[in-house]
CSV table of C-alpha atoms in Angstrom, one decimal:
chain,number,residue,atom,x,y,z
V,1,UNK,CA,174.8,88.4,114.7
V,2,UNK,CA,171.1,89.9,115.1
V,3,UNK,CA,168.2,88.1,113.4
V,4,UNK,CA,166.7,89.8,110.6
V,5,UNK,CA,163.2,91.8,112.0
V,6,UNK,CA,160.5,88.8,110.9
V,7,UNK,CA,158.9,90.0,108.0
V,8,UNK,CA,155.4,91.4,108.3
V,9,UNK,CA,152.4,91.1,105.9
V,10,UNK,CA,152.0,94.6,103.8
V,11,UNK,CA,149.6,96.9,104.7
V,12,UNK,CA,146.1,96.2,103.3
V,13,UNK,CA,144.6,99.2,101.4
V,14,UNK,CA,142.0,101.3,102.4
V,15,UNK,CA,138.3,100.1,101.3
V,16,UNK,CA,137.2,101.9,98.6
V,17,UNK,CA,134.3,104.3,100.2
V,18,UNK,CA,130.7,103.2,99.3
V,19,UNK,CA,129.6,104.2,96.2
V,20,UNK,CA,126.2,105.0,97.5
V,21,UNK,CA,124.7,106.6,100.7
V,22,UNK,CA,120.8,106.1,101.5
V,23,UNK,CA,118.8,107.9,103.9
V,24,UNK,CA,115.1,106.3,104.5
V,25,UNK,CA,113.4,109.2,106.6
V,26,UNK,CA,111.1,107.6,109.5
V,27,UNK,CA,107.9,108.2,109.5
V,28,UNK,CA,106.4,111.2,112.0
V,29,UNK,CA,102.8,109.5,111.8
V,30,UNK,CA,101.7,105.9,112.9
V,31,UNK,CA,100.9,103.0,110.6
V,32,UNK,CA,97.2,102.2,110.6
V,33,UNK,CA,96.1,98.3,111.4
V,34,UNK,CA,94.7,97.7,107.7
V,35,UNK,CA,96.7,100.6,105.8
V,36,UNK,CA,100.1,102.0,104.6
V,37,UNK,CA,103.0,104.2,105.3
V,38,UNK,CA,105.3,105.7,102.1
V,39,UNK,CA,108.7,105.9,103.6
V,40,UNK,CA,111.2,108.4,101.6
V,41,UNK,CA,114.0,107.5,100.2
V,42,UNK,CA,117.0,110.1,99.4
V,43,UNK,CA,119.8,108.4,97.7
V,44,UNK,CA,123.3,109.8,97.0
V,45,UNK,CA,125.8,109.2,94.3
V,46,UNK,CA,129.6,108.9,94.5
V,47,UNK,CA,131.0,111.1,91.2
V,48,UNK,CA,131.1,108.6,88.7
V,49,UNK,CA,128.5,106.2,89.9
V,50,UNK,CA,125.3,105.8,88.1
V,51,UNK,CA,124.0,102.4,88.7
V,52,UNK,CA,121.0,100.8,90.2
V,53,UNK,CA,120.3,100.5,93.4
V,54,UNK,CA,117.8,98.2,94.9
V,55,UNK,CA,116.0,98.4,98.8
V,56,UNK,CA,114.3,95.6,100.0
V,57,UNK,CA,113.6,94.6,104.5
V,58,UNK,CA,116.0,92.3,105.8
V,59,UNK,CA,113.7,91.9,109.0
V,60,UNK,CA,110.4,93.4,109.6
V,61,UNK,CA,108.1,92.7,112.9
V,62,UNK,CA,105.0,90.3,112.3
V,63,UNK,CA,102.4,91.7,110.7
V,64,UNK,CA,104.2,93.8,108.6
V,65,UNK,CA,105.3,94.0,105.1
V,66,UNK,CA,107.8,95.9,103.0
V,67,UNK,CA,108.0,96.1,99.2
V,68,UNK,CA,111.2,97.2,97.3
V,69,UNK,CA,112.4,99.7,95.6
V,70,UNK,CA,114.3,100.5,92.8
V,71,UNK,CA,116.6,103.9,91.8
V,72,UNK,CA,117.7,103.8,88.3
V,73,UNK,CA,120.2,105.6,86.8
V,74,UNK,CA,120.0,109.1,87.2
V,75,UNK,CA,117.1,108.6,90.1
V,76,UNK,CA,118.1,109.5,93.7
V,77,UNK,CA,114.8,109.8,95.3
V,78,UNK,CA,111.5,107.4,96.1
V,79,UNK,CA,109.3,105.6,98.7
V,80,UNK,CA,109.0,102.3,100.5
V,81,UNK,CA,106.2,101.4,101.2
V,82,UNK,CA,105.1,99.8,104.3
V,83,UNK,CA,102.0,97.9,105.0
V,84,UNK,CA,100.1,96.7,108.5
V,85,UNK,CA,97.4,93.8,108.4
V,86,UNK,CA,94.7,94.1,110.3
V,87,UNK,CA,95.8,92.0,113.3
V,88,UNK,CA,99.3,93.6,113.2
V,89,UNK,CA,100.6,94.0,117.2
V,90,UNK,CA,100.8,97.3,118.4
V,91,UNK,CA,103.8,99.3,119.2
V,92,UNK,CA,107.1,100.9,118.3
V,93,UNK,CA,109.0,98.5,116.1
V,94,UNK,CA,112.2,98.3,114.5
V,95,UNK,CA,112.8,97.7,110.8
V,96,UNK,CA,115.9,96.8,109.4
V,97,UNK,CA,116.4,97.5,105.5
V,98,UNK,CA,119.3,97.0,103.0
V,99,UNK,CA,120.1,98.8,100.2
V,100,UNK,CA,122.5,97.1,97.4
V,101,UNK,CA,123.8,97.3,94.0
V,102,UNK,CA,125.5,95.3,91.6
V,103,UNK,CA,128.7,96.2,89.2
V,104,UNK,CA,129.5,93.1,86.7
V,105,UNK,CA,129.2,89.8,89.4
V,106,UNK,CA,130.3,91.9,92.2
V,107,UNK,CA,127.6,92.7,94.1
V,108,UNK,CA,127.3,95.3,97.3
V,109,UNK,CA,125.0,95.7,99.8
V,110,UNK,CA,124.7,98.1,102.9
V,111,UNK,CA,122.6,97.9,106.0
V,112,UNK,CA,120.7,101.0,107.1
V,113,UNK,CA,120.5,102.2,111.0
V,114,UNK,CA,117.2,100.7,112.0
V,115,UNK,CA,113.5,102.2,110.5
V,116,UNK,CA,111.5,102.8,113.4
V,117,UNK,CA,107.8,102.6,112.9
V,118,UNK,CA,104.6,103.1,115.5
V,119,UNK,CA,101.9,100.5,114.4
V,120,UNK,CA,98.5,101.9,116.2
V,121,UNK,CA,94.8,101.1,115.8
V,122,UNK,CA,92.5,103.0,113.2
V,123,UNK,CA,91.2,106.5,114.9
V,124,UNK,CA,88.1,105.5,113.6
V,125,UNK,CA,86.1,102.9,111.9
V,126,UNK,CA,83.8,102.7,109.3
V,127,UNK,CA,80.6,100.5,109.2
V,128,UNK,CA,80.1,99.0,105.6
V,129,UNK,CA,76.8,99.4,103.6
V,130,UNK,CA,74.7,98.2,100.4
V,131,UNK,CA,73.3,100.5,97.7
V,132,UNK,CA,71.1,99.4,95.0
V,133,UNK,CA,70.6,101.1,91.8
V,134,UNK,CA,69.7,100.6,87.6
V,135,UNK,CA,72.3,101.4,84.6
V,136,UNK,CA,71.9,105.5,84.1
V,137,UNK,CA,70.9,106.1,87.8
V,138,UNK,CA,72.8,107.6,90.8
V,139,UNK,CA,72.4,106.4,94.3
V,140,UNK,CA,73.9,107.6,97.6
V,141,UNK,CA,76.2,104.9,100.1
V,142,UNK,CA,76.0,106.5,103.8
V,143,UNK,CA,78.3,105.0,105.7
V,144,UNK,CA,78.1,105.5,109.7
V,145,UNK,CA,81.5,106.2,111.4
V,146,UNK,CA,82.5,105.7,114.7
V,147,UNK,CA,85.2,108.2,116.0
V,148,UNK,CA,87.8,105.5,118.7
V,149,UNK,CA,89.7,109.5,118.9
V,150,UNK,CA,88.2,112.5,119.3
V,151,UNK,CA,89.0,113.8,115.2
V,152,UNK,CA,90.9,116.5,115.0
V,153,UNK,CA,90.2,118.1,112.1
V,154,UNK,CA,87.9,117.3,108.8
V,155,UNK,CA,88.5,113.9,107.3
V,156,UNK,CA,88.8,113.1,103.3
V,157,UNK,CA,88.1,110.1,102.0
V,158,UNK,CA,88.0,107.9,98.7
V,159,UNK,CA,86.3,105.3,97.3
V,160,UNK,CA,87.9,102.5,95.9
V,161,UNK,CA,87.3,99.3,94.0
V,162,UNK,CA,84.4,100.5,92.1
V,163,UNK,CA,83.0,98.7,88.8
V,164,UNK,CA,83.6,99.6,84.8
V,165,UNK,CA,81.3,102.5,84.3
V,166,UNK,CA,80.3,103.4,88.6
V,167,UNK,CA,82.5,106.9,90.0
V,168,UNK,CA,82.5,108.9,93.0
V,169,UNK,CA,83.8,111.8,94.1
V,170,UNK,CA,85.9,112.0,96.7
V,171,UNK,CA,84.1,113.4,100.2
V,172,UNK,CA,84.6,114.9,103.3
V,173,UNK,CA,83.6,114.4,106.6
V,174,UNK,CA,83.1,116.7,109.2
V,175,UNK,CA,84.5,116.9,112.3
V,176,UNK,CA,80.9,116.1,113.7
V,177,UNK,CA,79.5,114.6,111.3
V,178,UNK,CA,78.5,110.8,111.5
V,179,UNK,CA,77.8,109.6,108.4
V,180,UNK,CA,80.0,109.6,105.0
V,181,UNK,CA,78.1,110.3,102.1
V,182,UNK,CA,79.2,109.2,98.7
V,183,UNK,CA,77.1,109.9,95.5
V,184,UNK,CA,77.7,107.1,92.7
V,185,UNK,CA,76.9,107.7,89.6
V,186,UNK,CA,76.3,104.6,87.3
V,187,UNK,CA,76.8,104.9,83.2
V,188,UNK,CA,74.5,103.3,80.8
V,189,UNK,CA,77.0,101.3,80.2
V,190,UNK,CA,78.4,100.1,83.7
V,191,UNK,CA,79.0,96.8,85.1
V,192,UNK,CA,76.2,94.8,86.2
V,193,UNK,CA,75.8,92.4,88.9
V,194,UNK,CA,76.9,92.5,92.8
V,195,UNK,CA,80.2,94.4,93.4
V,196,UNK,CA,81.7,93.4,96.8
V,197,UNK,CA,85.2,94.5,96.5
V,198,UNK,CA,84.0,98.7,97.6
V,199,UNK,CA,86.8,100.1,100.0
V,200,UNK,CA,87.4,103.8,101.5
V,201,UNK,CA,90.5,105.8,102.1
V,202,UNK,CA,90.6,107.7,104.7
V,203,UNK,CA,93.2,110.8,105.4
V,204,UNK,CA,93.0,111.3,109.0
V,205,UNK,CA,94.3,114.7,110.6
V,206,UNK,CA,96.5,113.7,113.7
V,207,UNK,CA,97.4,116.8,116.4
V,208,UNK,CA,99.9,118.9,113.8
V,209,UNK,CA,97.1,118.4,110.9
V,210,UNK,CA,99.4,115.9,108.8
V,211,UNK,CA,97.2,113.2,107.2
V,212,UNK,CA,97.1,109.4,108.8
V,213,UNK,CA,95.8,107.1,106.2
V,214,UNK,CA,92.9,104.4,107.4
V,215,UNK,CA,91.3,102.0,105.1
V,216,UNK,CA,87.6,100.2,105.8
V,217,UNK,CA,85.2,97.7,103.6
V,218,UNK,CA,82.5,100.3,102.2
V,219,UNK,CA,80.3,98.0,101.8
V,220,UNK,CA,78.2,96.2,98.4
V,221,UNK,CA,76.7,97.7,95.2
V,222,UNK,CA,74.5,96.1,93.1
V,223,UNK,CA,74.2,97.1,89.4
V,224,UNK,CA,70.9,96.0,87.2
V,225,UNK,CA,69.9,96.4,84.1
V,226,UNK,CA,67.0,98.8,83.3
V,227,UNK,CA,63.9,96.6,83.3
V,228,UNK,CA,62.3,96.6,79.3
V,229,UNK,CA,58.7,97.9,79.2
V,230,UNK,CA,56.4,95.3,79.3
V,231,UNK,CA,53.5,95.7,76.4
V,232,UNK,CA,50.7,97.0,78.7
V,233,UNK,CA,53.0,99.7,80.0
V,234,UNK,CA,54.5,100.7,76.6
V,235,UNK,CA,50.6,101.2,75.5
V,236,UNK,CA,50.1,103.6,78.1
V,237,UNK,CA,52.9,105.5,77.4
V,238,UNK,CA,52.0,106.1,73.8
V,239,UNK,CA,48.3,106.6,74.7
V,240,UNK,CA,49.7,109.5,77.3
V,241,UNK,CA,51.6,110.7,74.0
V,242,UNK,CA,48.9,110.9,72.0
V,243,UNK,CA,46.7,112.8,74.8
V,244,UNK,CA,49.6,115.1,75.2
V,245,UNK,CA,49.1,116.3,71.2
């Protein structure tokens, strides 16, 4: 008689399709040495799926850093951001990411197709300065640039990390002009002492007109008090007062 057929493990069943997809869109624009890159995130839900989902980098070149983000229930959209130091090596790099999400203790993560991101030099550079000025008084911070590209277009920029109490509007710059200008203004009420912690923003037209982000040291401000009247001079300003009358 013939031998029974060996008996054969059942089928497995399918895997369950993902109960996410993300799509991180690369960037069109280079990463600055010294600035930052917002990469977006578009995420979609399987029906019935309303968890969190977490992105952090698996691997990023040297140089670089990634933060995380998180999409909360009923969020399918954000950004990554991406940073470069100021020594970061130059190139085209690939960065690998992972999205994941957790249901009770079972957890489940996905690899996205690689990030691809051009890490370049700034187009320009900025040469820091010091400005000097009482509480209740304005002063101007000129900055000399240095174009490394021709520019392409005007160039907006920012100031950053100013004192309690100091603000600036934010400024253009010309496509030939060679000095950015900034106008503090200081309340009566500002910080005093030596702020060396100003920084500049910088949204750089490329060929196409989209912005490229640059950040540069802008330099020191000093904040004093307003110096008190000494007797003589209050004297003299009463007399002048009086004469006025």
């Amino acid at each position: 008689p013939l031998s029974p057929p060996p008996l054969l493990p059942a089928p497995r069943p399918p895997p369950d399709p993902a109960t996410f997809t993300v799509v991180v869109t690369a960037p069109t624009v280079p990463l600055i040495r010294g600035a930052s890159l917002a990469l977006p995130i578009a995420l979609t839900r399987r029906e019935g799926f309303d968890g969190r989902v977490r992105l952090r980098a698996a691997w990023t070149p040297p140089g670089l850093t990634i933060g995380q983000a998180n999409l909360e229930r009923g969020t399918n959209s954000a950004t990554l951001a991406i940073e470069a130091n100021a020594n970061a090596p130059l190139g085209e790099f690939p960065c690998l990411l992972v999205a994941s999400t957790r249901s009770g203790n079972v957890a489940t993560e996905q690899a996205l197709p690689f990030v691809r991101v051009r890490v370049e030099e700034p187009w320009l550079t900025v040469a820091p300065a010091n400005a000097r000025a009482a509480l209740g008084e304005a002063v101007t911070l000129r900055l000399p640039v240095t174009d490394v590209q021709p520019r392409r277009g005007p160039v907006t920029a920012t100031m950053l990390g100013l004192p309690r109490g100091v603000t600036a509007a934010p400024t253009t710059l010309g496509v030939d002009q060679k000095d950015l200008v900034f106008e503090l203004t200081i309340a009566a009420d500002a910080a005093t002492g030596r702020h060396r912690d100003l920084r500049v923003e910088l949204l750089v037209p490329d060929a196409q007109g989209a912005p490229v982000l640059h950040r540069a040291a802008a330099g020191e401000l000093r904040v004093q008090a307003k110096k008190a009247k000494t007797p003589a001079a209050a004297l003299a300003t009463t007399a002048a007062l009086g004469d006025a009358r």
